[in-house]
mmCIF file of C-alpha atoms in Angstrom:
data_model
loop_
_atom_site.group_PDB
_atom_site.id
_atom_site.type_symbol
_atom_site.label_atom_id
_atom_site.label_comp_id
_atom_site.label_asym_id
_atom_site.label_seq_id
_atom_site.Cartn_x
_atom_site.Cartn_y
_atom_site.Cartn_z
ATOM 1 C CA UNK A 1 76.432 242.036 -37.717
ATOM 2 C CA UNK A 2 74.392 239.805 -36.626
ATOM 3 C CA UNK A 3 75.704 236.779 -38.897
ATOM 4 C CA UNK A 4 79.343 237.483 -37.606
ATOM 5 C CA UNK A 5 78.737 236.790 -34.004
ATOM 6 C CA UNK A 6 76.450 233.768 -34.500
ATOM 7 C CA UNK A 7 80.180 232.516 -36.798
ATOM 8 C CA UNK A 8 82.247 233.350 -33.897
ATOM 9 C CA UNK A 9 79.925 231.819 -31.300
ATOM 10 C CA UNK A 10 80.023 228.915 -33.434
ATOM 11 C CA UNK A 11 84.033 229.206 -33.829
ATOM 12 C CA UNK A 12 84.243 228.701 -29.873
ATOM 13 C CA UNK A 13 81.998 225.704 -29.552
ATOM 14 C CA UNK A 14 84.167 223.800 -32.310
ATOM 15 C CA UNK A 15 87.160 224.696 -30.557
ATOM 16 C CA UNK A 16 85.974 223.644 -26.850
ATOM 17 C CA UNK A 17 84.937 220.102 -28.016
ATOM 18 C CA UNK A 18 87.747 219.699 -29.750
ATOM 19 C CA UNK A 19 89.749 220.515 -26.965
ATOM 20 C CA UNK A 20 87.300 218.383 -24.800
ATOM 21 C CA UNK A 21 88.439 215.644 -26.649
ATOM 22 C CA UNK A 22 91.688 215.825 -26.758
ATOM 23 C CA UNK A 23 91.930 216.381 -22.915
ATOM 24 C CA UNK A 24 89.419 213.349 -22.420
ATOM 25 C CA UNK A 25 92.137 211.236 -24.621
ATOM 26 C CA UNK A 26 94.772 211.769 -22.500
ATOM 27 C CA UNK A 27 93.562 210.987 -19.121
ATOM 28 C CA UNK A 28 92.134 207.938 -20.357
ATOM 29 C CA UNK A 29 95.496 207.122 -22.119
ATOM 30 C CA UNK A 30 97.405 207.794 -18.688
ATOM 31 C CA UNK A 31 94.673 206.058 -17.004
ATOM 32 C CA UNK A 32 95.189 202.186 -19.305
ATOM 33 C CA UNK A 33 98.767 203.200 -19.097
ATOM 34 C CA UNK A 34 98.788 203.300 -15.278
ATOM 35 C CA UNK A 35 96.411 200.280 -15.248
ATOM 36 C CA UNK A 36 98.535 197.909 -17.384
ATOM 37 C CA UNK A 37 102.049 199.051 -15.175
ATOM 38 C CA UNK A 38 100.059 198.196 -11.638
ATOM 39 C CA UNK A 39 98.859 194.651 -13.212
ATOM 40 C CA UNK A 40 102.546 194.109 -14.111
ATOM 41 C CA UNK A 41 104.188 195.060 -10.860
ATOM 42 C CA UNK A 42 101.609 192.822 -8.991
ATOM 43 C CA UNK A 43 102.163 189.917 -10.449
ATOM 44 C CA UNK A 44 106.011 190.401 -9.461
ATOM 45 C CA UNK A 45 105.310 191.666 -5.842
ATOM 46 C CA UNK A 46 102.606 192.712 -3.670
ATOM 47 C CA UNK A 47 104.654 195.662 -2.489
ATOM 48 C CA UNK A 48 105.538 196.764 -5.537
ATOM 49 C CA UNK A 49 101.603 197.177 -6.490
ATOM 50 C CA UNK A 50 101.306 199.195 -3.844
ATOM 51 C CA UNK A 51 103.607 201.773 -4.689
ATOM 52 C CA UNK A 52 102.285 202.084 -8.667
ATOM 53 C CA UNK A 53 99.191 202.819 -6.849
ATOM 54 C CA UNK A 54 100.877 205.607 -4.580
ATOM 55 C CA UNK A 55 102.781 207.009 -7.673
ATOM 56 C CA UNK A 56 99.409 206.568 -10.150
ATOM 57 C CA UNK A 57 98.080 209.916 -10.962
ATOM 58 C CA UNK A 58 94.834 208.163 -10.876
ATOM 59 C CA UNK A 59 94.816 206.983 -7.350
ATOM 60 C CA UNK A 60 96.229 209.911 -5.588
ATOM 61 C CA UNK A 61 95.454 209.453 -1.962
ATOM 62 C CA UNK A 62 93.974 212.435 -0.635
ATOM 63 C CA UNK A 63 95.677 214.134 3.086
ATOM 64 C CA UNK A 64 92.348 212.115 4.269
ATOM 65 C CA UNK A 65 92.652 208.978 2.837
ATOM 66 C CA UNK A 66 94.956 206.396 4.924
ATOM 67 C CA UNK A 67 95.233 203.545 2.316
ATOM 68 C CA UNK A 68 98.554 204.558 1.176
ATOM 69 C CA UNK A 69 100.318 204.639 4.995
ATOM 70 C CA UNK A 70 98.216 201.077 6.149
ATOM 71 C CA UNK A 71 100.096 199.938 3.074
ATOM 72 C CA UNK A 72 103.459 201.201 3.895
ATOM 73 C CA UNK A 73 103.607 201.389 8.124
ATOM 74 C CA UNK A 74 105.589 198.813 9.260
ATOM 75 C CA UNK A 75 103.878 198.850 12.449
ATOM 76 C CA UNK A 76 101.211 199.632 14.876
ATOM 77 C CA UNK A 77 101.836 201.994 18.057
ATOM 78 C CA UNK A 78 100.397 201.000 21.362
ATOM 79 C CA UNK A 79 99.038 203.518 23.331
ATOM 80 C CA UNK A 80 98.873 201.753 26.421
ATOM 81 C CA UNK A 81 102.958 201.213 26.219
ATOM 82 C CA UNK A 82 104.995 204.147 27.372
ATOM 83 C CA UNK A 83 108.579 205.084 25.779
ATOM 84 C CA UNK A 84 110.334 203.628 28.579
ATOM 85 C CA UNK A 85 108.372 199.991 28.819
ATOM 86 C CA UNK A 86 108.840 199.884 24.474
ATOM 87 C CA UNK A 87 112.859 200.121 25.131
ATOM 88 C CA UNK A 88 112.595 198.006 27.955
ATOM 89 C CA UNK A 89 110.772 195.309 25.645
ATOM 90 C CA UNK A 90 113.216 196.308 23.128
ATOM 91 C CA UNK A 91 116.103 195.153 24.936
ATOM 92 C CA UNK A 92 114.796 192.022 26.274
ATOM 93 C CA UNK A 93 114.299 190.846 22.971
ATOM 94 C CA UNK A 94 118.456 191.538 21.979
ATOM 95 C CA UNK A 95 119.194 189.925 25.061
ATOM 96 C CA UNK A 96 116.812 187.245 24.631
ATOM 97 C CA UNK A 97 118.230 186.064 20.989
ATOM 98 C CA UNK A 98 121.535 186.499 22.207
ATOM 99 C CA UNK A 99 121.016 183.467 24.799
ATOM 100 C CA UNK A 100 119.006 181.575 22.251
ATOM 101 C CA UNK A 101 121.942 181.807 19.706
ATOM 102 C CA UNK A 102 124.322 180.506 22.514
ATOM 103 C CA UNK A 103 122.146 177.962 23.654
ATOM 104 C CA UNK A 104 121.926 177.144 20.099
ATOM 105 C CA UNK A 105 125.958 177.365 19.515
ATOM 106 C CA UNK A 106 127.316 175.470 22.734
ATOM 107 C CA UNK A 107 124.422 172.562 22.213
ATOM 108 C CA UNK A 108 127.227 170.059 21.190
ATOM 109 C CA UNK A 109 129.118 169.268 23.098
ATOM 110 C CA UNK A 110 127.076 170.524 25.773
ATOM 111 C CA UNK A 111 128.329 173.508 27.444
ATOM 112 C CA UNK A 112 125.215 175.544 27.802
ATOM 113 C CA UNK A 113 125.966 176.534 31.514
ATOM 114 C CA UNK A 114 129.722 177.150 31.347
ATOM 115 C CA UNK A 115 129.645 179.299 28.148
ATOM 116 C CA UNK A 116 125.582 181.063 28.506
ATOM 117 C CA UNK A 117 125.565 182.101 32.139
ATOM 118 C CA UNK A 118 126.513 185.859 31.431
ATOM 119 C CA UNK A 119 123.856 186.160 29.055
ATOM 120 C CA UNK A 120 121.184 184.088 30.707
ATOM 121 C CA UNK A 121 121.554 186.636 33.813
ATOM 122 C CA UNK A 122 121.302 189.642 31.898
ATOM 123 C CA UNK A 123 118.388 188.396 30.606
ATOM 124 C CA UNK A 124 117.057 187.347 34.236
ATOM 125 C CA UNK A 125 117.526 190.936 34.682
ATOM 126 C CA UNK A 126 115.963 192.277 32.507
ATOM 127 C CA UNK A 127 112.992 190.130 33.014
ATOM 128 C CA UNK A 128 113.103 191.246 36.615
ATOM 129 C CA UNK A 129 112.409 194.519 35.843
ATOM 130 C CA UNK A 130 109.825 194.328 33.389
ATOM 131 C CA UNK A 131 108.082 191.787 35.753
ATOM 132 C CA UNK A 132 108.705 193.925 39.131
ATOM 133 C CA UNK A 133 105.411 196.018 40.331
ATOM 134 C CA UNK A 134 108.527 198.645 41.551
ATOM 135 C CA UNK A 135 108.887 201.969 39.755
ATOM 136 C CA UNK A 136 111.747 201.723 37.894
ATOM 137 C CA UNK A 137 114.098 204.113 36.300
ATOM 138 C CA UNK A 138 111.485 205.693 34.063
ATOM 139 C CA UNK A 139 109.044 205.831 36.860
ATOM 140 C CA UNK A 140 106.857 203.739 35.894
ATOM 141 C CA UNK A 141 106.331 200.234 36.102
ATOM 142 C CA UNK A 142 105.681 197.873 32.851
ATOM 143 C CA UNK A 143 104.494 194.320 34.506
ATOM 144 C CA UNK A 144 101.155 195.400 33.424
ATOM 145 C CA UNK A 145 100.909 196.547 29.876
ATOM 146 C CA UNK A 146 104.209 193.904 28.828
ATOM 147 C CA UNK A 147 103.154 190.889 30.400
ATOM 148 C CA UNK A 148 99.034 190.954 31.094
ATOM 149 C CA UNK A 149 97.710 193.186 28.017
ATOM 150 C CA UNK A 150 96.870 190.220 26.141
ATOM 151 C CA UNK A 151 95.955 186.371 26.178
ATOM 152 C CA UNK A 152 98.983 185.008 24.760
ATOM 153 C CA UNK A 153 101.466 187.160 27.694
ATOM 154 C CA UNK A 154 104.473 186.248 24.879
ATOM 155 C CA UNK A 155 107.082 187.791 27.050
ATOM 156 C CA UNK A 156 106.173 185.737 30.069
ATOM 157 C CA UNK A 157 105.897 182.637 27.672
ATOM 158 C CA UNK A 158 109.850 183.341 26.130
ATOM 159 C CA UNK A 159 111.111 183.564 29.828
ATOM 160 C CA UNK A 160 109.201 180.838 30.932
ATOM 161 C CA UNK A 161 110.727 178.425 28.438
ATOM 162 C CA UNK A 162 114.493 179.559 28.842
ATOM 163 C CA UNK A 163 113.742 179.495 32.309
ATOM 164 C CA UNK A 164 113.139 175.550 31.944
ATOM 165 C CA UNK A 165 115.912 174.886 29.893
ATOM 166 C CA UNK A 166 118.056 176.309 32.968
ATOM 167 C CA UNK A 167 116.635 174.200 35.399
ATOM 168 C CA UNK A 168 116.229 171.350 33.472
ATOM 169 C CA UNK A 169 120.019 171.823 32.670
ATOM 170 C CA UNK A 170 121.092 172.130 36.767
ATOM 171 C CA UNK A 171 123.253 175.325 35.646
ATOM 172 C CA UNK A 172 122.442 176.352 39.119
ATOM 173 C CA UNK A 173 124.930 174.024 40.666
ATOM 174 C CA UNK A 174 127.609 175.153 38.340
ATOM 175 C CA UNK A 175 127.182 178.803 38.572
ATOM 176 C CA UNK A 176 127.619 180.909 41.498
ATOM 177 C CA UNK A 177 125.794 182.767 42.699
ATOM 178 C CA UNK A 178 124.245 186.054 40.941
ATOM 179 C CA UNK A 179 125.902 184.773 37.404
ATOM 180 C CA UNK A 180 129.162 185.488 38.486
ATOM 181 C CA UNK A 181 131.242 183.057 37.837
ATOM 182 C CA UNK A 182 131.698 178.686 37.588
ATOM 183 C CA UNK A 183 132.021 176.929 41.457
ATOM 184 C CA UNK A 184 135.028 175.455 42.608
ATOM 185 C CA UNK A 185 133.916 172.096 41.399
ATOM 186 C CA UNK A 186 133.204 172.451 38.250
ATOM 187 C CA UNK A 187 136.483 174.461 37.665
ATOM 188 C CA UNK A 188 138.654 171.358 39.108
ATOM 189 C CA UNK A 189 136.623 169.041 37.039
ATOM 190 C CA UNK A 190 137.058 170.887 34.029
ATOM 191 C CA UNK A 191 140.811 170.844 34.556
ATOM 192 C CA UNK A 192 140.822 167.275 35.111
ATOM 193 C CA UNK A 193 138.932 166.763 32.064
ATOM 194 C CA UNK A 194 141.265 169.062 30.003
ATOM 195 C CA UNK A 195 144.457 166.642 31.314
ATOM 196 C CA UNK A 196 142.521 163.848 30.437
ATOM 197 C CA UNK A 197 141.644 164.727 26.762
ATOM 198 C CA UNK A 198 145.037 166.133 26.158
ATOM 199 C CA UNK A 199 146.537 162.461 27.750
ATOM 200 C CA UNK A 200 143.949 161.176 25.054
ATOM 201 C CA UNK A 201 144.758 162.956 21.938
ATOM 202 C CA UNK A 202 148.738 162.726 22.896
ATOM 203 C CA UNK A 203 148.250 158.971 22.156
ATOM 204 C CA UNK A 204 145.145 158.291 19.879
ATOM 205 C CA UNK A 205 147.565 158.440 16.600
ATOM 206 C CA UNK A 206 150.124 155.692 17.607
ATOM 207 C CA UNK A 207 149.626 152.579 19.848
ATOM 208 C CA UNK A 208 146.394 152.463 22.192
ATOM 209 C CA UNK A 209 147.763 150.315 24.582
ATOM 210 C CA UNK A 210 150.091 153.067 25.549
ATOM 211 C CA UNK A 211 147.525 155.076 25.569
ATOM 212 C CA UNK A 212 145.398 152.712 28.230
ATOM 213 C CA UNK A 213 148.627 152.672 30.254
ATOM 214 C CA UNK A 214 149.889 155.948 30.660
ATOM 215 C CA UNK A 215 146.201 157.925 31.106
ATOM 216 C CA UNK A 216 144.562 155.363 33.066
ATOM 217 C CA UNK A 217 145.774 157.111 36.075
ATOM 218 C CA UNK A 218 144.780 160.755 35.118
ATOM 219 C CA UNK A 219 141.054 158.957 34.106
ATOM 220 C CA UNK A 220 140.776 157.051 36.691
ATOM 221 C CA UNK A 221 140.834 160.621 39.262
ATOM 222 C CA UNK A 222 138.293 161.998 36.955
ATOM 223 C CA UNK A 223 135.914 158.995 37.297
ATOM 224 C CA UNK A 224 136.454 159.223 41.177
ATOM 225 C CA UNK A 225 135.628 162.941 41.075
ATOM 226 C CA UNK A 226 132.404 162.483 39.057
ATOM 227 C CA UNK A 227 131.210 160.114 41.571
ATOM 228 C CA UNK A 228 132.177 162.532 44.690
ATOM 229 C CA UNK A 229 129.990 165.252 42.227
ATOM 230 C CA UNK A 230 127.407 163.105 42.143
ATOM 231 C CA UNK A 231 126.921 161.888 45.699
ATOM 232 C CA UNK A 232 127.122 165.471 46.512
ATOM 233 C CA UNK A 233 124.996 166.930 43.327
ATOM 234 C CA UNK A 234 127.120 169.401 42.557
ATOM 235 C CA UNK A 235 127.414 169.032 38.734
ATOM 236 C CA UNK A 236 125.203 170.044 35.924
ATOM 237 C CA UNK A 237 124.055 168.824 32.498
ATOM 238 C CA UNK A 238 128.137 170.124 31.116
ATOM 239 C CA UNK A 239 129.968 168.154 33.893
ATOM 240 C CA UNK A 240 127.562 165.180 33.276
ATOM 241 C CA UNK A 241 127.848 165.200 28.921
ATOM 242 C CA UNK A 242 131.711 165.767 29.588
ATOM 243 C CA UNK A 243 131.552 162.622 31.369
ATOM 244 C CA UNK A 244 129.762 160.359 29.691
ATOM 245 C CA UNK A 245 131.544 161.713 26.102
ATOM 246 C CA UNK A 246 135.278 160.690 28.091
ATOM 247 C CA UNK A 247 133.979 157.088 29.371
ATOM 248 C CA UNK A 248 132.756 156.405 25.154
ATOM 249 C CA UNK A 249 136.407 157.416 24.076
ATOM 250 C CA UNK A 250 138.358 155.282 26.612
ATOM 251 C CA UNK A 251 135.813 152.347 26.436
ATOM 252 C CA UNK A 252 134.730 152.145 22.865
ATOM 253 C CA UNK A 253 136.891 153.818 20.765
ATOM 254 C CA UNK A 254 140.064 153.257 22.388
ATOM 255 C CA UNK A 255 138.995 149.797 24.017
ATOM 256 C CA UNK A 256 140.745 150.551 27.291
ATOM 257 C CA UNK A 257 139.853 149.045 31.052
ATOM 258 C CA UNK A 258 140.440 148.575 34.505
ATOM 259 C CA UNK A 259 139.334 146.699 36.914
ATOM 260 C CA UNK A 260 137.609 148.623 39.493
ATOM 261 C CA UNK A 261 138.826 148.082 42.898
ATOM 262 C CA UNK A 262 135.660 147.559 44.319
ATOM 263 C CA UNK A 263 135.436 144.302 42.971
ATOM 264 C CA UNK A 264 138.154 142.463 45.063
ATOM 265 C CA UNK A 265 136.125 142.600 48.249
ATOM 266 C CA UNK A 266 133.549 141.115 46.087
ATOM 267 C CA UNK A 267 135.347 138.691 44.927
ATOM 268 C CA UNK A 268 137.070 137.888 48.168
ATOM 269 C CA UNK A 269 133.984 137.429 50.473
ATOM 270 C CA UNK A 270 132.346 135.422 47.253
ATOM 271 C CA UNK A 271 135.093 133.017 47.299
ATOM 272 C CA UNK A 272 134.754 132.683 51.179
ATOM 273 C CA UNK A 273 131.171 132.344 51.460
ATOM 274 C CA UNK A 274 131.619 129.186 48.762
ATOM 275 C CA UNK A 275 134.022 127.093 50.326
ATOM 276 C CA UNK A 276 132.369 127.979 53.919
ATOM 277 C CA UNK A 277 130.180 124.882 53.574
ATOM 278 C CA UNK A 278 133.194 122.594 52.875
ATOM 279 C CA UNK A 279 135.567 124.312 55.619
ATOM 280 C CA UNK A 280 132.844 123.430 58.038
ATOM 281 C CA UNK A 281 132.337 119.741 57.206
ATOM 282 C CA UNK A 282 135.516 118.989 57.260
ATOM 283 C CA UNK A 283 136.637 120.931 60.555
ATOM 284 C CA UNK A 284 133.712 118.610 61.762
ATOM 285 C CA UNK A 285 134.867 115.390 60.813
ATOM 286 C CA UNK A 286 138.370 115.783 61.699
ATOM 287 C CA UNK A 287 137.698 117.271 65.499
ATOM 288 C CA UNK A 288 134.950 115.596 66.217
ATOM 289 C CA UNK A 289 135.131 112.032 67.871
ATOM 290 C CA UNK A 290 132.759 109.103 66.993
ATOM 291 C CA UNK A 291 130.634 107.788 69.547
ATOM 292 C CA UNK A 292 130.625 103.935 69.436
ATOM 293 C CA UNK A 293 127.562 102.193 69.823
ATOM 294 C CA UNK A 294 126.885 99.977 72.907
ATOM 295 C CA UNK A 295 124.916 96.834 72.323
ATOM 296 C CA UNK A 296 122.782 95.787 75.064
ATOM 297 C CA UNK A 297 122.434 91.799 75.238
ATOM 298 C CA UNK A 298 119.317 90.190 76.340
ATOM 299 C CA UNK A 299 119.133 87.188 78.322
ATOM 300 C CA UNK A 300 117.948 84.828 76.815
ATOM 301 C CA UNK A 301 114.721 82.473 78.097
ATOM 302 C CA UNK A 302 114.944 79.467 79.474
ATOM 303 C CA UNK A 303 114.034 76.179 77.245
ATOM 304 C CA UNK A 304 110.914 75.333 77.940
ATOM 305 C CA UNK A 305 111.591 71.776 79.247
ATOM 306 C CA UNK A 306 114.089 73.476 82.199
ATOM 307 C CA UNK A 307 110.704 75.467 83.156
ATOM 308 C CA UNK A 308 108.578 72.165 83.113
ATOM 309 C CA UNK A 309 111.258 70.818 85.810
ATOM 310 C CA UNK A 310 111.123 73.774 87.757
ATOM 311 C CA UNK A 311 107.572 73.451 88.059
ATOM 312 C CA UNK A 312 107.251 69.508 89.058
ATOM 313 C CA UNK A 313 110.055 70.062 91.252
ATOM 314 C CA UNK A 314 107.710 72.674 93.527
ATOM 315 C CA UNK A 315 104.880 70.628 92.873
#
């Protein structure tokens, strides 16, 4: 009896190492299985490495582990940014790249001012808000955790440079104001321009002295008006590029000019002021009389021998 359960007790050993090993086998198989796939996913992409090591039954992260989502977040909540300031910064960034991309669009020719104005006061608005110490519609005001939570103060920094390009660009003496529209000026100067071109391009194909004839009226009213725009600064970096693009096609590409009227009172009091001189000396010589010069004769002295009979004749 004895001898049977020392067999059977033997029996079960045998059969729980064997089954030891052939458990042990296959985690180590799955283990240089799951091994050799991350090694070949990483050296195609970081990101695909770390999802073999999500998926590997080896490294499963536990509900307490936070490898796996540091991995795979795409970003990092602030807690000192309410809802209403993140849509707010949200925003100005959309409204932000939309200026940039027409800045970037309308940067020649120039026409940054006529064609961005909408969008660069939506974005002043914006900016306004986030920048205001006001409660605004969420109750709440965001100058503080937007624009002074860190060193850098990015959001300030992005106004502050589109904010130059404005100014540096005079838009302000284009636009109305509150972004509503272009002034008065530049809308007459842009339709002078317009007739100009279109007198241009009606003639640039077929003889260019036709061309200097019949627009050097219609080019000649938009020079005048650029200089009444600039006496009176009204114009801005588009009226100014316009110019200066219209004054290269009539002078060096189409080799047209006219002499400015100014010069004929230059001329004229030039030519006067020369022959002044001449005018004078002759108006001199020909009124003027000549003195004639009176000789006064002295008497001449006695000889000396009438003065020796003089003397004997008292003596």
């Amino acid at each position: 009896m004895s001898l049977y359960k020392n067999s059977s007790f033997l029996v079960l050993l045998v059969l729980l190492y064997i089954y030891a090993l052939v458990s042990g086998g296959e985690v180590n198989v799955s283990a240089t299985e799951s091994a050799d796939t991350m090694r070949q996913a990483s050296s195609f992409s970081p990101a695909a490495a770390a999802v073999v090591v999500v998926n590997s039954p080896v490294f499963k992260p536990g509900e307490d582990s936070l490898f796996a989502l540091n991995l795979l977040s795409s970003s990092t909540e602030d807690p000192e940014i309410s809802v209403y300031c993140s849509e707010l910064l949200q925003i100005f960034g959309q409204k932000y790249s939309t200026y940039v991309n027409c800045l970037a669009t309308f940067a020649r020719p120039v026409q940054v001012c006529q064609k961005c104005f909408s969008s660069y006061g939506i974005l002043t608005d914006i900016y306004v808000n986030i920048s205001s110490d006001q409660m605004g519609a969420g109750n709440e005001s965001c100058r503080d955790s937007l624009l002074r939570s860190d060193r850098l103060m990015l959001v300030y920094l992005l106004y502050s440079n589109v904010k130059d390009i404005w100014i540096k660009s005079d838009c302000d003496k284009c636009i109305t104001n509150g972004f509503q529209s272009l002034t008065n000026d530049t809308l007459y100067f842009l339709t002078a321009h317009n007739q100009t071109i279109t007198c241009f391009n009606k003639y640039k194909q077929g003889n260019q002295t036709d061309l200097c004839k019949d627009c050097k009226t219609s080019y000649r009213g938009l020079n005048e008006l650029y200089s009444r725009m600039e006496t009176n600064q009204t114009m801005c970096i588009d009226i100014e590029d316009a110019m200066n693009m219209t004054r290269i096609l009539w002078s060096k590409k189409y080799n047209c000019s006219f002499p400015r009227e100014e010069t004929v009172p230059v001329i004229a009091v030039s030519s006067f002021m020369l022959f002044l001189p001449i005018i004078f000396y002759l108006s001199s010589f020909l009124h003027s009389e000549q003195k004639k010069r009176k000789l006064i004769h002295p008497k001449r002295a006695k000889s000396y021998s009438s003065l020796v009979n003089i003397q004997n004749k008292l003596s």
